[in-house]
Coordinates of C-alpha atoms and ligand atoms in Angstrom, one line a residue:
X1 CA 162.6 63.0 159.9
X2 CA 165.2 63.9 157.0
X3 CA 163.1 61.6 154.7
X4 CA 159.8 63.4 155.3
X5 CA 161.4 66.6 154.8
X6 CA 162.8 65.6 151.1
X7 CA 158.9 64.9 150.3
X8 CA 157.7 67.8 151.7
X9 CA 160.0 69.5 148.4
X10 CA 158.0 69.8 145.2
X11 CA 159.5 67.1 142.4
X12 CA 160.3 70.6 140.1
X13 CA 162.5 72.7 142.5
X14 CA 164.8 69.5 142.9
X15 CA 164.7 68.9 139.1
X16 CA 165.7 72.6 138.9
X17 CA 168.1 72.7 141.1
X18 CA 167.7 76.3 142.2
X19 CA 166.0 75.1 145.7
X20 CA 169.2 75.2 148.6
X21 CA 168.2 73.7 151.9
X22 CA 168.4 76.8 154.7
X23 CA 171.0 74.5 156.1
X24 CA 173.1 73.8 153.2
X25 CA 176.8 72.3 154.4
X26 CA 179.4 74.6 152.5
X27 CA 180.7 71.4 150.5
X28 CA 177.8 71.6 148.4
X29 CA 178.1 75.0 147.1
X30 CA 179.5 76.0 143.8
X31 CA 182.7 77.1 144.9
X32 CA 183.9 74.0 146.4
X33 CA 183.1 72.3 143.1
X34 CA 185.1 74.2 141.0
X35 CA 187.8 72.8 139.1
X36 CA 191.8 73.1 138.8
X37 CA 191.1 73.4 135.3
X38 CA 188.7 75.9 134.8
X39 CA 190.6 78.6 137.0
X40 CA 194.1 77.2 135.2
X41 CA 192.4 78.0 131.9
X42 CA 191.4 81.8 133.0
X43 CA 195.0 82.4 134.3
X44 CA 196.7 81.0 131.2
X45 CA 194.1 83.1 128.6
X46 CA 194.7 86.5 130.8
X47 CA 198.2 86.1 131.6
X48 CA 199.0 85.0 128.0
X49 CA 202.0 86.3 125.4
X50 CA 199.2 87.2 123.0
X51 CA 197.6 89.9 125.5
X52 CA 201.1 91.7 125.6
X53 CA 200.8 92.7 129.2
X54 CA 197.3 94.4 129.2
X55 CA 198.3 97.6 128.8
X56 CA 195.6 100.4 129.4
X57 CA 193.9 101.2 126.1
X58 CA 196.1 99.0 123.5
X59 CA 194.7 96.2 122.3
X60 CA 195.6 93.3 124.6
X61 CA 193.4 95.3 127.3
X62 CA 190.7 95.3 125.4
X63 CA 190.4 91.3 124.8
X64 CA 191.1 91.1 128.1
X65 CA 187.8 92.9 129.0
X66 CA 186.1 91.2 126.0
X67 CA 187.1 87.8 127.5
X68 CA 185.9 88.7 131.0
X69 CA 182.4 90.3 129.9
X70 CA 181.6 87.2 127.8
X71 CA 182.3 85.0 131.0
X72 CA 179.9 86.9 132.6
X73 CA 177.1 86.7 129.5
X74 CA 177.7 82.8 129.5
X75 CA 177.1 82.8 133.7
X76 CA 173.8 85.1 133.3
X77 CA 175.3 88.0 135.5
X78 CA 173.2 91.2 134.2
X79 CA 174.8 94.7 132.5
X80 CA 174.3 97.2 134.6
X81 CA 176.2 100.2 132.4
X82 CA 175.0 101.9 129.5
X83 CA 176.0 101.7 125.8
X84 CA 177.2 105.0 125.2
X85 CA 174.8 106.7 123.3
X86 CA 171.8 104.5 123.5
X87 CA 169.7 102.8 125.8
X88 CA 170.9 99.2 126.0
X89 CA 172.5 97.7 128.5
X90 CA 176.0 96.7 128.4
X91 CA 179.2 94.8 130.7
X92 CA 181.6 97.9 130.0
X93 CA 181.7 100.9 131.4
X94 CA 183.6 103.3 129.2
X95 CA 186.2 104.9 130.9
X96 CA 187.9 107.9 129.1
X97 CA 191.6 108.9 129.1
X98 CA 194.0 110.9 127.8
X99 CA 197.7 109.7 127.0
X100 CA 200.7 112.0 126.7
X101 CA 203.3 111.0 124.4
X102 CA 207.2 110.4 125.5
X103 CA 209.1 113.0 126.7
X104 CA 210.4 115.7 124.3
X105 CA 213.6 116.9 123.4
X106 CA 214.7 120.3 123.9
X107 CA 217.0 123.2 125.7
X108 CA 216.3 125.8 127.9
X109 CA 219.0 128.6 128.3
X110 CA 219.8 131.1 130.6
X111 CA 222.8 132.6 129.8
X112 CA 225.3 130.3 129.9
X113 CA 223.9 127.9 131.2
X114 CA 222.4 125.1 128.9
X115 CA 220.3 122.7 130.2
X116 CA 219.3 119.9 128.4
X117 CA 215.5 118.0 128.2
X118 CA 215.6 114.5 129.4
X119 CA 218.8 115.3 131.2
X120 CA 218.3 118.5 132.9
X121 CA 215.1 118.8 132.5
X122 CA 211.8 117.1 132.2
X123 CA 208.7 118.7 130.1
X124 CA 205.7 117.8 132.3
X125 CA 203.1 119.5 130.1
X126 CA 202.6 121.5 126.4
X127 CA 203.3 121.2 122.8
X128 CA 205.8 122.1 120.9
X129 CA 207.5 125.8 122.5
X130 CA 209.6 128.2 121.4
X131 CA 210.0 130.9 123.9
X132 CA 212.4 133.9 124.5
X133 CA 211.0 135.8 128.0
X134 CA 211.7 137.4 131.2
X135 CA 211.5 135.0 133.9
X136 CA 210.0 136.1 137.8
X137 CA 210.5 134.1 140.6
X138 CA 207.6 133.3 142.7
X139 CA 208.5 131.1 145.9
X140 CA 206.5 127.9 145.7
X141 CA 204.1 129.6 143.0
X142 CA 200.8 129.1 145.2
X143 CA 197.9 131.3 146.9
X144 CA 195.5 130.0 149.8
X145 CA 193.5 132.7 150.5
X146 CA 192.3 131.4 153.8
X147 CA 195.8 131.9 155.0
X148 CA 196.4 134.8 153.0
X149 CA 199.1 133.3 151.7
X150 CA 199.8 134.8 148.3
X151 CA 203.0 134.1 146.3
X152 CA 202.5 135.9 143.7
X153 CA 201.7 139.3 145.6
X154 CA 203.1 141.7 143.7
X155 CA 204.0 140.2 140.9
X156 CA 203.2 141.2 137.1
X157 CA 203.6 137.0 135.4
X158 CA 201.2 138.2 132.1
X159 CA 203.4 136.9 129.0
X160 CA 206.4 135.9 131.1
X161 CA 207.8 132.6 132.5
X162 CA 207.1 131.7 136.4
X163 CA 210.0 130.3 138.3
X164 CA 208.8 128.4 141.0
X165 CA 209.9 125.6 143.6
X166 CA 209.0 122.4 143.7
X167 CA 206.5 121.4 146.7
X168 CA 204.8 123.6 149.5
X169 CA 207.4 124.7 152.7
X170 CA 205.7 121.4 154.7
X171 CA 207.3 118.6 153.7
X172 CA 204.9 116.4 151.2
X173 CA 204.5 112.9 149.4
X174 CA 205.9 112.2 146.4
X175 CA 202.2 112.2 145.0
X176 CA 201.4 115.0 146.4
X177 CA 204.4 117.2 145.1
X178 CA 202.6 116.2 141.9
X179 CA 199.4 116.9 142.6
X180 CA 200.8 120.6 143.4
X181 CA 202.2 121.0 140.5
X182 CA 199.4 120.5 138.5
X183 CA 197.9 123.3 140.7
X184 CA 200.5 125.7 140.1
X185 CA 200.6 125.1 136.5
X186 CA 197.1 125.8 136.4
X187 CA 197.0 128.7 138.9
X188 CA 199.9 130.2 136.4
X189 CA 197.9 130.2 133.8
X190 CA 195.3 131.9 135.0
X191 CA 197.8 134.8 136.2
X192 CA 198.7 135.0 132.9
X193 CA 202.0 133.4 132.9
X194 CA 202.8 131.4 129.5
X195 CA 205.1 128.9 130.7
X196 CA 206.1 127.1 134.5
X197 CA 209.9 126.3 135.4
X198 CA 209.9 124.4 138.6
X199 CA 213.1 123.5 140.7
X200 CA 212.0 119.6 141.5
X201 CA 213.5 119.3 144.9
X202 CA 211.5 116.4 146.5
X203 CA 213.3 113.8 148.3
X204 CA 213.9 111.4 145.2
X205 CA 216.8 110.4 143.2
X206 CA 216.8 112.4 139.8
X207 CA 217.6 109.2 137.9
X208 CA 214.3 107.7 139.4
X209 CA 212.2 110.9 138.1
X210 CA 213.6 111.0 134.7
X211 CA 212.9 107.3 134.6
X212 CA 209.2 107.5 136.2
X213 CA 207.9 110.7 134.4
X214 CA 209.8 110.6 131.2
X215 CA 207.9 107.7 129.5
X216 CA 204.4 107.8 128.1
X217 CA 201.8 108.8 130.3
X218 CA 197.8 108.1 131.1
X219 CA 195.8 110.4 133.0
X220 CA 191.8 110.1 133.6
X221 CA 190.8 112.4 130.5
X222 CA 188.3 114.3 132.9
X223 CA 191.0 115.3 135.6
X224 CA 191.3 118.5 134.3
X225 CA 194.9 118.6 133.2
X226 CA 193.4 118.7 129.6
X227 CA 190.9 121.4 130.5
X228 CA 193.2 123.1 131.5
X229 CA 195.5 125.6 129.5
X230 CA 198.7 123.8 128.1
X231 CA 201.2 125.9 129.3
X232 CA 204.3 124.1 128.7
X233 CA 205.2 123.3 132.7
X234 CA 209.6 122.0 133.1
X235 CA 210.7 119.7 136.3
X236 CA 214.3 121.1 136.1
X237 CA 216.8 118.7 138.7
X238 CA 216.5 121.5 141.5
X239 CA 219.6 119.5 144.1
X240 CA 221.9 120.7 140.8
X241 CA 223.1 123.9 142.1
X242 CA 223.8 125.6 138.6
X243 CA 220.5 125.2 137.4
X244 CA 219.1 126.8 140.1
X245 CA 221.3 129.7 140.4
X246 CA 221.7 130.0 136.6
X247 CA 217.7 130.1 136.7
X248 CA 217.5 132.7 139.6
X249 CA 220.1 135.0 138.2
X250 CA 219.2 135.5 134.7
X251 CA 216.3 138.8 134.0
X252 CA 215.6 136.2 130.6
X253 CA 215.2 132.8 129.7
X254 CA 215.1 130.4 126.4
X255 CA 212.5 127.7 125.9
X256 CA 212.6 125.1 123.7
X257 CA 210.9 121.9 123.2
X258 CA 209.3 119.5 120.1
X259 CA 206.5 119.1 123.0
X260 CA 204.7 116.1 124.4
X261 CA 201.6 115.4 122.1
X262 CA 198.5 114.1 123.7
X263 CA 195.7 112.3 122.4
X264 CA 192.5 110.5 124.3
X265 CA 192.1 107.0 124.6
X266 CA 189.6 104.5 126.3
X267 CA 189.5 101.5 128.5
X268 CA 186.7 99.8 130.0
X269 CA 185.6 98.9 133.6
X270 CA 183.8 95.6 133.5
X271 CA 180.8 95.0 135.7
X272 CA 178.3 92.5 136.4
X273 CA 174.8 92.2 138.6
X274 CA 174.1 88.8 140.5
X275 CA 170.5 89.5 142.2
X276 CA 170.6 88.7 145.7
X277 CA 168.1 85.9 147.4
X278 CA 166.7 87.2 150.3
X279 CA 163.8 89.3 149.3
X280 CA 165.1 92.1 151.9
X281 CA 168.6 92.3 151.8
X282 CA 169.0 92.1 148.3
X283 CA 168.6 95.9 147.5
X284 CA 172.4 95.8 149.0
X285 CA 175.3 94.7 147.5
X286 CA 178.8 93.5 147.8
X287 CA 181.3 94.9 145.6
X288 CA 184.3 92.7 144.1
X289 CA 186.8 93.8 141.8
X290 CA 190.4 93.0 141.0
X291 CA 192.0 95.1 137.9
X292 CA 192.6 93.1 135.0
X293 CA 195.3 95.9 133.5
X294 CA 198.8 95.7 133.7
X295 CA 202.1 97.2 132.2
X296 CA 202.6 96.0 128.6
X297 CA 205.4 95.6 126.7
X298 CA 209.4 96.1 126.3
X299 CA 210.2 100.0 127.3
X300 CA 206.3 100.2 128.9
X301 CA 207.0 97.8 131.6
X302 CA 209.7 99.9 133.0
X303 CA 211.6 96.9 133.7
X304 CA 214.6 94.6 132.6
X305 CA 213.3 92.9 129.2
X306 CA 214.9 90.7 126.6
X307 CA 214.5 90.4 122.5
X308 CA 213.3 86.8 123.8
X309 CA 210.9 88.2 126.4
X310 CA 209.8 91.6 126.3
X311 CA 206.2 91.2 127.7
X312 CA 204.9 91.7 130.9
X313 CA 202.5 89.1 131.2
X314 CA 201.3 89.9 135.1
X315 CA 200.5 86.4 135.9
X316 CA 200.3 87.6 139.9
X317 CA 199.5 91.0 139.1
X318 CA 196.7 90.8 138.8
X319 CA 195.3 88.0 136.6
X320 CA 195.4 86.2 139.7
X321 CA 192.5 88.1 141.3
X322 CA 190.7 88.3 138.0
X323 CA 190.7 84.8 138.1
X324 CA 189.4 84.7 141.7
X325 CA 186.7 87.3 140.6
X326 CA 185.9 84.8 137.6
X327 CA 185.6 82.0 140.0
X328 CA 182.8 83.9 142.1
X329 CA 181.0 85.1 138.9
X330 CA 180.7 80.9 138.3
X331 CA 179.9 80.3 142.0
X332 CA 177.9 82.8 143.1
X333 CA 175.6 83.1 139.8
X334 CA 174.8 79.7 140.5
X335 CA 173.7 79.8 144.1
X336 CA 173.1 83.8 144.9
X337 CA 173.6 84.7 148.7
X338 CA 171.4 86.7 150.1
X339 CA 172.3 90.1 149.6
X340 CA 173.4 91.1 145.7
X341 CA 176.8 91.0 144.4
X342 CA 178.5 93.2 141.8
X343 CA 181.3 92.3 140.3
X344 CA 183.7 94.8 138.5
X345 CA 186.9 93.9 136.5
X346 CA 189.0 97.0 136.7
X347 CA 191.3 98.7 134.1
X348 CA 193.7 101.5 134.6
X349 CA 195.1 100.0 138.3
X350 CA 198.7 100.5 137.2
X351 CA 198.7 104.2 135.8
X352 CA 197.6 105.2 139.1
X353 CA 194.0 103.3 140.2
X354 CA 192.7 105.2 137.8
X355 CA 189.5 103.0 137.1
X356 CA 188.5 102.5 140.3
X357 CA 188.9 106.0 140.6
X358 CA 186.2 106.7 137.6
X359 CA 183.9 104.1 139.5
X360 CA 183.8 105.4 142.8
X361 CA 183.1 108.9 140.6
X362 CA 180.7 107.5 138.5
X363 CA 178.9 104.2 140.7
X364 CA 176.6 101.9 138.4
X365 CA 174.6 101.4 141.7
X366 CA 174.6 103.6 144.3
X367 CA 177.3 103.4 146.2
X368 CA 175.3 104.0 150.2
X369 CA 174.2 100.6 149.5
X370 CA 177.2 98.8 148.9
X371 CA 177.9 97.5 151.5
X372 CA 181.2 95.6 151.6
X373 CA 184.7 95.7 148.8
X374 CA 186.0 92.7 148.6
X375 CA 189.0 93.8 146.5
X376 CA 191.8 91.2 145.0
X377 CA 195.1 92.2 143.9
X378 CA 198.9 91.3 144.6
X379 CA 202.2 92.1 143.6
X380 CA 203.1 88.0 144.2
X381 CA 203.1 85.1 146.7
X382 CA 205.5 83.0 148.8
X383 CA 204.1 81.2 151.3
X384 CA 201.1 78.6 149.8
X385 CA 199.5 78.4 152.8
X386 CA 197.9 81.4 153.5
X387 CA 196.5 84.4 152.0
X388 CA 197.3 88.0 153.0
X389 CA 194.4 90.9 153.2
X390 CA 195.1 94.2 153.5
X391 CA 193.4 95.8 156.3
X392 CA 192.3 92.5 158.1
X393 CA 191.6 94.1 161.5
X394 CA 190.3 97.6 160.2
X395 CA 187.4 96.2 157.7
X396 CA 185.1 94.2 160.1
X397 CA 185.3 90.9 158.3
X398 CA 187.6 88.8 159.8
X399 CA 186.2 85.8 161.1
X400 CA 184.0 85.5 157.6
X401 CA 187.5 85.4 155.7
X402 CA 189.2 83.2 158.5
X403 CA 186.7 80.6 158.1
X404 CA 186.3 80.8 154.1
X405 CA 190.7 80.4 154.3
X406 CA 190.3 77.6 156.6
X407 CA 187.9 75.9 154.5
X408 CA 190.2 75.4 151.5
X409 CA 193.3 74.7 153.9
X410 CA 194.9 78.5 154.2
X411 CA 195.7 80.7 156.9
X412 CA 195.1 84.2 156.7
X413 CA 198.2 87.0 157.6
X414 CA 196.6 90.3 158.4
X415 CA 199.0 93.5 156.7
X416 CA 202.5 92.3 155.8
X417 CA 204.8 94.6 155.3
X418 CA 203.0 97.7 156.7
X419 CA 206.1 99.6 155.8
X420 CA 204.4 99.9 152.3
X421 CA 201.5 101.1 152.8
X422 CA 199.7 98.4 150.7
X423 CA 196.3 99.1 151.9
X424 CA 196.4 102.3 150.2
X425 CA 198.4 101.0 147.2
X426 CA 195.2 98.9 145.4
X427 CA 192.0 100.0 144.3
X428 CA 190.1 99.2 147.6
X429 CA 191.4 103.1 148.5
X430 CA 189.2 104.4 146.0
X431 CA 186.1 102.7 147.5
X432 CA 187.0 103.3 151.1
X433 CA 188.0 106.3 150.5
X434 CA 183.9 106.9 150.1
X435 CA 183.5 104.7 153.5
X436 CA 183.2 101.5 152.0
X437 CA 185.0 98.9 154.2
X438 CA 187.2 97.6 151.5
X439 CA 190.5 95.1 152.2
X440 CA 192.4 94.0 149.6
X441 CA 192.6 89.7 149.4
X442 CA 196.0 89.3 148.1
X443 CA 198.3 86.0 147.7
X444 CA 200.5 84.5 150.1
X445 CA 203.0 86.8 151.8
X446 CA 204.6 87.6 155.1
X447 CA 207.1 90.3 154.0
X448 CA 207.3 92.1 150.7
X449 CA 211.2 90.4 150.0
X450 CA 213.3 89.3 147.4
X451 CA 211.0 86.5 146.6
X452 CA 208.4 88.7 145.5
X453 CA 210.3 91.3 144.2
X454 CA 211.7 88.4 141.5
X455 CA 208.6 88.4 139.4
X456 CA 206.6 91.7 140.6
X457 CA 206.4 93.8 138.0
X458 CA 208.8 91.2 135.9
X459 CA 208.5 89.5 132.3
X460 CA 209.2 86.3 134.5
X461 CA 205.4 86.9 136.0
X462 CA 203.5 84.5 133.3
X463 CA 201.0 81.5 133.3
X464 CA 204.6 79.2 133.6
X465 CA 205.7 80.1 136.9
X466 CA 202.3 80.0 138.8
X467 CA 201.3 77.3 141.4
X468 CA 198.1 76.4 139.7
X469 CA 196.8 74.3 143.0
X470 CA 197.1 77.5 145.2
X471 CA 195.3 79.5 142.6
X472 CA 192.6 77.4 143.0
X473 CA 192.5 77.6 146.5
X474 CA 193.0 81.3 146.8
X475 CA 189.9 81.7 144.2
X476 CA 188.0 79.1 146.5
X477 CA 188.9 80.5 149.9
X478 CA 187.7 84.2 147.8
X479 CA 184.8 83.1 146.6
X480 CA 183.6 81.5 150.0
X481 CA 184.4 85.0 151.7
X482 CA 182.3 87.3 149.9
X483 CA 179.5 84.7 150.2
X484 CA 180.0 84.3 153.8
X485 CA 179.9 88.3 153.9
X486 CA 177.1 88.6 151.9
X487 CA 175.2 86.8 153.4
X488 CA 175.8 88.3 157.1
X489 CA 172.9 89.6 159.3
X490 CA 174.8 92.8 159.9
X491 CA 176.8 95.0 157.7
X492 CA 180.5 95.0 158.8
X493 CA 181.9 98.6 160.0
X494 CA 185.3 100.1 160.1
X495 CA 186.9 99.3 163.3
X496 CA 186.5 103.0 165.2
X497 CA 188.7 105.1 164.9
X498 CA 190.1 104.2 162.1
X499 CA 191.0 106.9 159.4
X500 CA 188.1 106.5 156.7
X501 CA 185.4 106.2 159.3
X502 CA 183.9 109.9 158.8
X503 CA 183.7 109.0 155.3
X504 CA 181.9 105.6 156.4
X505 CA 179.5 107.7 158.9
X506 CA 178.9 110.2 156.1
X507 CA 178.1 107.6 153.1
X508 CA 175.5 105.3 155.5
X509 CA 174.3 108.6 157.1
X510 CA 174.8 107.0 160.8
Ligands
LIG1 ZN1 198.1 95.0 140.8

């Protein structure tokens, strides 16, 4: 029977080698043929000295997305962005920024009291200031009208400085403390106020503040910080009982800063179109991404460096998912699953998902018919003999990923560490967020230890500490799950219940 079959196939299709029997065994495709070297080879170009950690906008970052695009011209994946300014089509999807300089030096005063930038004090926004001005206090400095809530009832702020405390009176995230302070920086502004001193009183160790907000600084360009008016906006170390009462007491205040100067920058998403195959299901798609960003170099990383080694070569975070989404560019370009696949390397991941962000703001295809993010990223691995995902059990996809592990020898551990919240810590949140079921497929790990914190976020994490047979593997076993996942009858759902679901029911419309 088998031999009848083989006539029955026209002499060009096999010649061609784009026919696949309907019952191809998963040995033959593309991804189990890929070799140790050709993954090894993306790893050690990505992860290399010479790309000086990546950094968002400088230089390294940009090869980086140079050397990614140009993989996917050689594989035949097609540009789905525009050239800016013209009609051709193109891999990279501009993505614009703005970056604030260091933080300033600079004193403010009141009376006696003098309190010193970069001590003190932090200057969160403005240029260079040089203010003498009564100063009004106004609570937590916001209004909510719905709850006629109005801090600034009664209060005449036009030409003075607003005195404010940090957070809202329920207790909030770290992010979200800043988040409100952008708000009441900008709802000062508009009352007229022409500068913000807030009392930071959230529960984090000054030191930690100084050292996380005092450095250079990249915001999405379009957020509207730089819209906004640049009123210059202190952090002063609320717990620091002087300050406060110093602040409080005094009818005026001195302001003085050289500023924080800001300029705008750009980085690039990187995307790529592989057409489906079945004739039906390929106006949906599966979305894969892994940022290729990381910290940079010396004082950028944040980190311990050396004169010897200063760069931050993020070997596990994250070339090793841009090397996985290389290896399914290769695979899956050369034997399509059903449904289509894009494929978007991500910048801007480590100054706060910021280009997956943009994307899910600004989708290259809509997004309603995505139907699936298959996101890679990981801080490190331990244990060679699985792979972890991030929100396993919530995504729908489990068996599909189970079997693709299987197949290249790994096990698969569902949310390690749920402590950290890694689910929402990648750039999967941005896309389910918008109702996309979205894990994140991250290297080996049972616990986010010691053993991971040695080279997370470390110039130790380069090309020469990486197991390059279990990169292979996890690229395989990645590869194998977005074309098992593809090519499923049925779209997988968020498990009900489960917290981005109303997004989910209001992006499918069911
Ligand atoms: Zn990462």
């Amino acid at each position: 029977m088998k031999k009848a079959i083989y006539l029955q196939i026209p002499l060009f299709l096999l010649l061609s080698g784009t026919y696949s029997l309907a019952q191809k065994k998963p040995q033959q495709l593309p991804e189990f043929q890929t070799k140790k070297t050709e993954t090894e080879a993306h790893m050690r170009f990505l992860a290399a000295d010479e790309l000086m950690g990546r950094r968002t906008g400088e230089m390294g970052n940009f090869v980086a997305a140079r050397y990614v695009a140009e993989q996917f011209r050689k594989l035949g994946l097609s540009p789905v962005a525009e050239n800016a300014g013209s009609n051709t089509a193109s891999y990279f999807q501009n993505v614009p920024f703005e970056k604030m300089g260091a933080s300033a030096a600079g004193e403010i005063i009141a009376d006696a009291e003098i309190m010193k930038a970069g001590e003190a004090w932090l200057l969160m926004n403005g240029g260079e200031t040089n203010l003498k001005a009564p100063i009004v206090y106004a609570s937590f400095g916001l209004e909510d009208a719905a709850k006629s809530w109005d801090d600034y009832k009664g209060l005449d702020v036009k030409g003075k400085i607003v005195l404010i405390e940090s957070g809202t009176p329920d207790p909030q995230t770290p992010s979200e403390i800043i988040a409100t302070s952008i708000e009441k920086r900008k709802l000062a502004a508009a009352k007229g106020a022409i500068a913000v001193i807030e009392l930071f009183n959230a529960p984090v160790p000054w030191n930690i503040v100084l050292r996380s907000f005092g450095g250079e600084k990249i915001s999405l360009a379009e957020s509207g910080n730089a819209a906004a008016p640049s009123i210059p906006h202190a952090w002063v170390n609320g717990k620091e009982a002087n300050y406060a009462r110093a602040l409080r007491a005094v009818k005026e205040v001195e302001f003085k800063t050289s500023g924080r100067k800001a300029r705008s920058i750009n980085s690039y998403n990187v995307a790529g179109l592989i057409q489906g195959s079945d004739p039906k299901l390929k106006d949906e798609y599966i979305l894969l991404t892994a940022h290729y960003d990381h910290v940079g170099v010396g004082k950028q990383g944040g980190q311990p460096y050396t004169a010897e080694d200063s760069i931050f070569n993020g070997a596990r975070d994250n070339a090793f998912g841009t090397v996985a989404l290389l290896t399914a560019a290769e695979a899956l370009s050369k034997n399509p699953p059903k449904r289509s696949v894009l494929i978007v390397a991500l910048t801007g991941e480590e100054v706060g998902l910021l280009g997956s962000k943009y994307y899910a703001a600004h989708p290259l295809l809509p997004l309603n018919k995505c139907i699936f993010n298959l996101n890679s990223d990981g801080a490190g691995y331990n244990d060679t003999t699985i792979v972890a995902v991030m929100g396993l059990d919530r995504t729908g996809a489990r068996i599909e990923i189970e079997t693709a592990s299987k197949a290249f020898g790994l096990g698969v551990f569902a949310d390690p560490s749920p402590e950290q919240g890694l689910f929402d810590r990648s750039d999967n949140v941005s896309f389910a967020k918008e109702g996309i079921p979205a894990p994140t497929f991250t290297p080996g790990f049972r616990e986010f230890n010691g053993d991971i914190m040695k080279n997370y976020h470390q110039v130790s994490d380069n090309p020469e500490t990486i197991n390059f047979n279990y990169l292979l593997k996890f690229s395989q076993a990645y590869t194998y799950a977005a074309r098992l996942i593809a090519d499923r009858k049925v779209a997988p759902q968020w498990t009900a219940g489960d917290k981005y679901e109303p997004a989910a029911k209001k992006l499918y419309g069911k």
